[in-house]
Amino acid sequence: MNDVLNRLAELLEQRKTADPASSYVAKLYAKGMDSILKKIGEEATETVIAAKGGNKEEIVYETADLWFHTLIMLSHAGLKPQDILDELARREGLSGITEKESRVK
């Protein structure tokens, strides 16, 4: 999984300098974070609807779209998939309740 995420992250970085007229990702970057976040919201909603419908193929397809657009957001923010994987690793073995309480200020 890590290899796929890393390759995709590299490609998304390359798209930052691509022509928005020829690259969907470059067009999203050019529109800015608000447009990227709007797309994530749309994809999240479609993922929820797919999960509610129970069709596994649709769930996979919509989740892939959600992850893809989330990776674009991370890249735009200067983050990499490894940053998220590191956080998940940090949380591994922690109770969700305990982890959440550690973030409350």
Backbone as a printed PyTorch tensor [residue, N CA C, xyz], in Angstrom:
tensor([[[  0.8240,  -1.1910,   0.0000],
         [  0.0000,   0.0000,   0.0000],
         [  0.8690,   1.2560,   0.0000]],

        [[  1.8970,   1.2350,   0.7890],
         [  2.7760,   2.3900,   0.8920],
         [  3.3500,   2.7850,  -0.4640]],

        [[  3.7190,   1.7940,  -1.2760],
         [  4.3000,   2.0820,  -2.5860],
         [  3.3090,   2.8190,  -3.4770]],

        [[  2.0760,   2.3870,  -3.4850],
         [  1.0530,   3.0460,  -4.3020],
         [  0.8570,   4.4790,  -3.8310]],

        [[  0.7360,   4.6770,  -2.5300],
         [  0.5570,   6.0250,  -1.9970],
         [  1.7460,   6.9160,  -2.3230]],

        [[  2.9480,   6.3850,  -2.1880],
         [  4.1450,   7.1740,  -2.4850],
         [  4.2390,   7.5380,  -3.9580]],

        [[  3.9380,   6.5830,  -4.8300],
         [  3.9680,   6.8880,  -6.2700],
         [  2.9240,   7.9350,  -6.6270]],

        [[  1.7570,   7.7930,  -6.0610],
         [  0.6990,   8.7610,  -6.3270],
         [  1.0750,  10.1380,  -5.7770]],

        [[  1.6570,  10.1790,  -4.5890],
         [  2.0890,  11.4490,  -4.0000],
         [  3.1330,  12.1340,  -4.8880]],

        [[  4.0550,  11.3630,  -5.4390],
         [  5.0580,  11.9240,  -6.3490],
         [  4.3990,  12.5120,  -7.5960]],

        [[  3.4520,  11.7890,  -8.1480],
         [  2.7360,  12.2700,  -9.3240],
         [  1.9740,  13.5570,  -9.0110]],

        [[  1.3270,  13.6050,  -7.8590],
         [  0.5880,  14.8020,  -7.4760],
         [  1.5200,  15.9940,  -7.3010]],

        [[  2.7020,  15.7660,  -6.7790],
         [  3.6990,  16.8440,  -6.6660],
         [  4.0780,  17.3640,  -8.0540]],

        [[  4.2710,  16.4620,  -9.0000],
         [  4.6230,  16.8670, -10.3700],
         [  3.5120,  17.7020, -10.9970]],

        [[  2.2830,  17.3960, -10.6580],
         [  1.1480,  18.1120, -11.2460],
         [  1.0520,  19.5540, -10.7510]],

        [[  1.7590,  19.8890,  -9.6760],
         [  1.7380,  21.2690,  -9.1820],
         [  2.2730,  22.2450, -10.2260]],

        [[  3.1670,  21.7720, -11.0670],
         [  3.7440,  22.6470, -12.0820],
         [  3.1780,  22.3790, -13.4780]],

        [[  2.1920,  21.5230, -13.5730],
         [  1.5850,  21.1980, -14.8750],
         [  0.6220,  22.3060, -15.2920]],

        [[  0.2830,  22.2840, -16.5500],
         [ -0.6590,  23.2340, -17.1200],
         [ -2.0830,  22.8550, -16.6920]],

        [[ -2.7870,  23.7570, -16.0240],
         [ -4.1610,  23.4520, -15.6050],
         [ -5.0920,  23.1080, -16.7690]],

        [[ -4.7510,  23.5380, -17.9620],
         [ -5.5830,  23.2250, -19.1220],
         [ -5.4370,  21.7650, -19.5390]],

        [[ -4.3460,  21.1190, -19.1020],
         [ -4.1030,  19.7400, -19.5280],
         [ -4.1060,  18.7340, -18.3790]],

        [[ -4.3210,  19.2100, -17.1430],
         [ -4.2670,  18.3110, -15.9820],
         [ -5.3780,  18.6690, -14.9980]],

        [[ -6.2140,  17.6860, -14.7050],
         [ -7.2870,  17.8630, -13.7200],
         [ -6.7110,  18.2710, -12.3700]],

        [[ -5.6490,  17.5980, -11.9370],
         [ -5.0530,  17.8850, -10.6400],
         [ -4.4580,  19.2950, -10.6300]],

        [[ -3.7640,  19.6670, -11.6930],
         [ -3.2020,  21.0180, -11.7750],
         [ -4.3080,  22.0640, -11.7210]],

        [[ -5.4440,  21.7600, -12.3390],
         [ -6.5850,  22.6790, -12.3120],
         [ -7.1050,  22.8410, -10.8780]],

        [[ -7.1710,  21.7320, -10.1400],
         [ -7.5990,  21.8240,  -8.7400],
         [ -6.6100,  22.6500,  -7.9150]],

        [[ -5.3130,  22.4010,  -8.1110],
         [ -4.3090,  23.1830,  -7.3930],
         [ -4.4650,  24.6680,  -7.7080]],

        [[ -4.6840,  24.9940,  -8.9740],
         [ -4.8040,  26.3910,  -9.3930],
         [ -6.0220,  27.0600,  -8.7640]],

        [[ -7.0770,  26.3010,  -8.5440],
         [ -8.2870,  26.8610,  -7.9410],
         [ -8.1320,  27.0790,  -6.4400]],

        [[ -7.1760,  26.3770,  -5.8300],
         [ -6.8990,  26.5940,  -4.4110],
         [ -7.5650,  25.5980,  -3.4750]],

        [[ -7.2410,  25.7760,  -2.2110],
         [ -7.6640,  24.8380,  -1.1780],
         [ -9.1860,  24.7450,  -1.0570]],

        [[ -9.8860,  25.8620,  -1.1810],
         [-11.3420,  25.8030,  -1.0430],
         [-11.9700,  24.8730,  -2.0690]],

        [[-11.4950,  24.9190,  -3.3040],
         [-12.0280,  24.0260,  -4.3440],
         [-11.6700,  22.5760,  -4.0700]],

        [[-10.4690,  22.3520,  -3.5750],
         [-10.0420,  20.9940,  -3.2270],
         [-10.9240,  20.4520,  -2.0990]],

        [[-11.1650,  21.2720,  -1.1020],
         [-11.9930,  20.8430,   0.0330],
         [-13.4330,  20.6040,  -0.3890]],

        [[-13.9410,  21.4170,  -1.2890],
         [-15.3010,  21.1970,  -1.8010],
         [-15.3800,  19.8340,  -2.4840]],

        [[-14.3500,  19.5100,  -3.2580],
         [-14.3320,  18.2160,  -3.9540],
         [-14.2710,  17.0730,  -2.9460]],

        [[-13.4830,  17.2280,  -1.8860],
         [-13.4230,  16.1940,  -0.8440],
         [-14.8010,  16.0170,  -0.2050]],

        [[-15.4990,  17.1160,   0.0540],
         [-16.8350,  17.0300,   0.6200],
         [-17.7840,  16.2690,  -0.2860]],

        [[-17.7040,  16.5460,  -1.5910],
         [-18.5440,  15.8280,  -2.5570],
         [-18.2250,  14.3400,  -2.5530]],

        [[-16.9360,  14.0230,  -2.5670],
         [-16.5190,  12.6180,  -2.6000],
         [-16.8820,  11.9030,  -1.3010]],

        [[-16.7820,  12.6040,  -0.1720],
         [-17.1570,  11.9950,   1.1130],
         [-18.6440,  11.6590,   1.1170]],

        [[-19.4520,  12.5730,   0.6050],
         [-20.8950,  12.3270,   0.5320],
         [-21.1910,  11.1340,  -0.3660]],

        [[-20.5280,  11.0640,  -1.5170],
         [-20.7370,   9.9460,  -2.4360],
         [-20.2940,   8.6230,  -1.8050]],

        [[-19.2430,   8.6730,  -0.9940],
         [-18.7760,   7.4710,  -0.2970],
         [-19.8050,   7.0070,   0.7220]],

        [[-20.3650,   7.9410,   1.4560],
         [-21.3990,   7.6000,   2.4450],
         [-22.6150,   6.9830,   1.7490]],

        [[-23.0280,   7.5870,   0.6450],
         [-24.1840,   7.0630,  -0.0930],
         [-23.8850,   5.6580,  -0.6150]],

        [[-22.6820,   5.4490,  -1.1280],
         [-22.3070,   4.1230,  -1.6240],
         [-22.3180,   3.0990,  -0.4910]],

        [[-21.7680,   3.4750,   0.6530],
         [-21.7410,   2.5570,   1.7900],
         [-23.1560,   2.2460,   2.2710]],

        [[-23.9830,   3.2570,   2.2770],
         [-25.3810,   3.0520,   2.6900],
         [-26.0810,   2.0880,   1.7320]],

        [[-25.7400,   2.1700,   0.4400],
         [-26.3390,   1.2830,  -0.5510],
         [-25.8190,  -0.1380,  -0.4880]],

        [[-24.6290,  -0.3120,   0.0740],
         [-24.0930,  -1.6460,   0.2860],
         [-23.4250,  -2.3160,  -0.9040]],

        [[-23.3310,  -1.6270,  -2.0400],
         [-22.6810,  -2.2110,  -3.2090],
         [-21.1670,  -2.0720,  -3.0440]],

        [[-20.4810,  -3.1970,  -2.8780],
         [-19.0490,  -3.1710,  -2.5840],
         [-18.2350,  -2.4910,  -3.6770]],

        [[-18.5850,  -2.7100,  -4.9360],
         [-17.8540,  -2.0720,  -6.0360],
         [-17.9810,  -0.5560,  -5.9670]],

        [[-19.1820,  -0.0710,  -5.6790],
         [-19.3860,   1.3700,  -5.5550],
         [-18.6370,   1.9310,  -4.3450]],

        [[-18.6270,   1.1820,  -3.2640],
         [-17.8990,   1.6250,  -2.0660],
         [-16.4170,   1.7690,  -2.3880]],

        [[-15.8530,   0.7850,  -3.0600],
         [-14.4340,   0.8410,  -3.4180],
         [-14.1670,   2.0200,  -4.3460]],

        [[-14.9800,   2.1780,  -5.3810],
         [-14.8010,   3.2450,  -6.3590],
         [-14.8680,   4.6210,  -5.6880]],

        [[-15.8910,   4.8330,  -4.8690],
         [-16.0690,   6.1370,  -4.2330],
         [-14.9960,   6.3970,  -3.1720]],

        [[-14.5940,   5.3580,  -2.4470],
         [-13.5250,   5.5290,  -1.4610],
         [-12.2070,   5.8660,  -2.1480]],

        [[-11.9450,   5.2590,  -3.2960],
         [-10.7390,   5.5920,  -4.0560],
         [-10.7630,   7.0640,  -4.4690]],

        [[-11.9230,   7.5540,  -4.9220],
         [-12.0430,   8.9730,  -5.2660],
         [-11.7900,   9.8550,  -4.0500]],

        [[-12.3490,   9.4640,  -2.9060],
         [-12.1690,  10.2370,  -1.6800],
         [-10.7020,  10.2840,  -1.2710]],

        [[-10.0610,   9.1260,  -1.2790],
         [ -8.6420,   9.0810,  -0.9250],
         [ -7.8100,   9.9100,  -1.8940]],

        [[ -8.0950,   9.7940,  -3.1830],
         [ -7.3510,  10.5370,  -4.2000],
         [ -7.4340,  12.0410,  -3.9300]],

        [[ -8.6230,  12.5340,  -3.7120],
         [ -8.7790,  13.9660,  -3.4870],
         [ -8.2030,  14.3940,  -2.1380]],

        [[ -8.2370,  13.5090,  -1.1670],
         [ -7.5940,  13.8010,   0.1190],
         [ -6.0770,  13.9020,  -0.0620]],

        [[ -5.5120,  13.0480,  -0.9020],
         [ -4.0740,  13.1390,  -1.1900],
         [ -3.7290,  14.4580,  -1.8770]],

        [[ -4.6090,  14.9420,  -2.7410],
         [ -4.3910,  16.2500,  -3.3690],
         [ -4.3710,  17.3390,  -2.3040]],

        [[ -5.3130,  17.2750,  -1.3590],
         [ -5.3560,  18.2510,  -0.2700],
         [ -4.0860,  18.2010,   0.5680]],

        [[ -3.6540,  16.9880,   0.9010],
         [ -2.4250,  16.8510,   1.6840],
         [ -1.2400,  17.4630,   0.9460]],

        [[ -1.1230,  17.1570,  -0.3310],
         [ -0.0300,  17.6880,  -1.1330],
         [ -0.0870,  19.2120,  -1.1810]],

        [[ -1.2660,  19.7520,  -1.3740],
         [ -1.4290,  21.2070,  -1.4220],
         [ -0.9910,  21.8410,  -0.1000]],

        [[ -1.2040,  21.1220,   0.9940],
         [ -0.8350,  21.6080,   2.3240],
         [  0.6220,  21.3100,   2.6730]],

        [[  1.3650,  20.6820,   1.7430],
         [  2.7630,  20.3710,   2.0030],
         [  2.9700,  19.1200,   2.8350]],

        [[  1.9750,  18.2410,   2.8390],
         [  2.0750,  16.9960,   3.5960],
         [  2.1660,  15.8050,   2.6550]],

        [[  2.6380,  14.7050,   3.1890],
         [  2.7910,  13.4740,   2.4130],
         [  1.9830,  12.3540,   3.0790]],

        [[  1.6520,  11.3070,   2.3250],
         [  0.9410,  10.1810,   2.9350],
         [  1.6650,   9.6280,   4.1650]],

        [[  2.9910,   9.6760,   4.1570],
         [  3.7530,   9.1500,   5.2900],
         [  3.4310,   9.8910,   6.5790]],

        [[  3.1110,  11.1780,   6.4780],
         [  2.7310,  11.9340,   7.6780],
         [  1.4850,  11.3340,   8.3270]],

        [[  0.5410,  10.9250,   7.5180],
         [ -0.6850,  10.3260,   8.0270],
         [ -0.4190,   8.9170,   8.5470]],

        [[  0.3850,   8.1520,   7.7990],
         [  0.7300,   6.8040,   8.2500],
         [  1.4830,   6.8420,   9.5750]],

        [[  2.3550,   7.8300,   9.7470],
         [  3.0760,   7.9760,  11.0190],
         [  2.1100,   8.2530,  12.1700]],

        [[  1.1080,   9.0920,  11.9100],
         [  0.1190,   9.3930,  12.9570],
         [ -0.7050,   8.1610,  13.2910]],

        [[ -1.0910,   7.4040,  12.2760],
         [ -1.8340,   6.1690,  12.5310],
         [ -0.9900,   5.1850,  13.3330]],

        [[  0.2940,   5.1020,  13.0090],
         [  1.1920,   4.2180,  13.7520],
         [  1.3050,   4.6770,  15.2070]],

        [[  1.3420,   5.9890,  15.4160],
         [  1.4200,   6.5210,  16.7840],
         [  0.1890,   6.1170,  17.5920]],

        [[ -0.9490,   6.0870,  16.9240],
         [ -2.2070,   5.7560,  17.6040],
         [ -2.4210,   4.2590,  17.7810]],

        [[ -1.6520,   3.4710,  17.0730],
         [ -1.8430,   2.0180,  17.1100],
         [ -1.7340,   1.5080,  18.5420]],

        [[ -2.7080,   0.7370,  18.9400],
         [ -2.7010,   0.1550,  20.2720],
         [ -3.3010,   1.0560,  21.3390]],

        [[ -3.6270,   2.3010,  20.9840],
         [ -4.2500,   3.2010,  21.9380],
         [ -5.7680,   3.0500,  21.8630]],

        [[ -6.3920,   3.1810,  22.9700],
         [ -7.8480,   3.2500,  22.9780],
         [ -8.2500,   4.5390,  22.2700]],

        [[ -9.2940,   4.4720,  21.4710],
         [ -9.7760,   5.6740,  20.8020],
         [-10.1850,   6.7490,  21.7880]],

        [[-10.7290,   6.3350,  22.9040],
         [-11.1420,   7.2830,  23.9400],
         [ -9.9160,   7.9640,  24.5380]],

        [[ -8.8990,   7.1830,  24.8530],
         [ -7.6660,   7.7290,  25.4320],
         [ -6.9840,   8.6660,  24.4460]],

        [[ -6.9180,   8.2520,  23.1770],
         [ -6.2540,   9.0830,  22.1710],
         [ -6.9800,  10.4100,  22.0270]],

        [[ -8.2870,  10.3830,  21.9690],
         [ -9.0760,  11.6210,  21.8110],
         [ -8.8950,  12.5230,  23.0350]],

        [[ -8.8870,  11.9440,  24.2160],
         [ -8.7010,  12.7460,  25.4330],
         [ -7.3300,  13.4240,  25.4420]],

        [[ -6.3320,  12.7960,  24.8350],
         [ -4.9970,  13.3860,  24.8100],
         [ -4.9410,  14.6240,  23.9120]],

        [[ -5.9230,  14.7770,  23.0180],
         [ -5.9630,  15.9240,  22.1080],
         [ -6.8150,  17.0530,  22.6510]],

        [[ -7.6650,  16.7990,  23.6280],
         [ -8.5450,  17.8240,  24.1730],
         [ -7.7140,  18.8050,  24.9950]],

        [[ -7.9440,  20.0720,  24.7190],
         [ -7.1370,  21.0950,  25.4170],
         [ -7.9740,  21.8920,  26.3630]]])
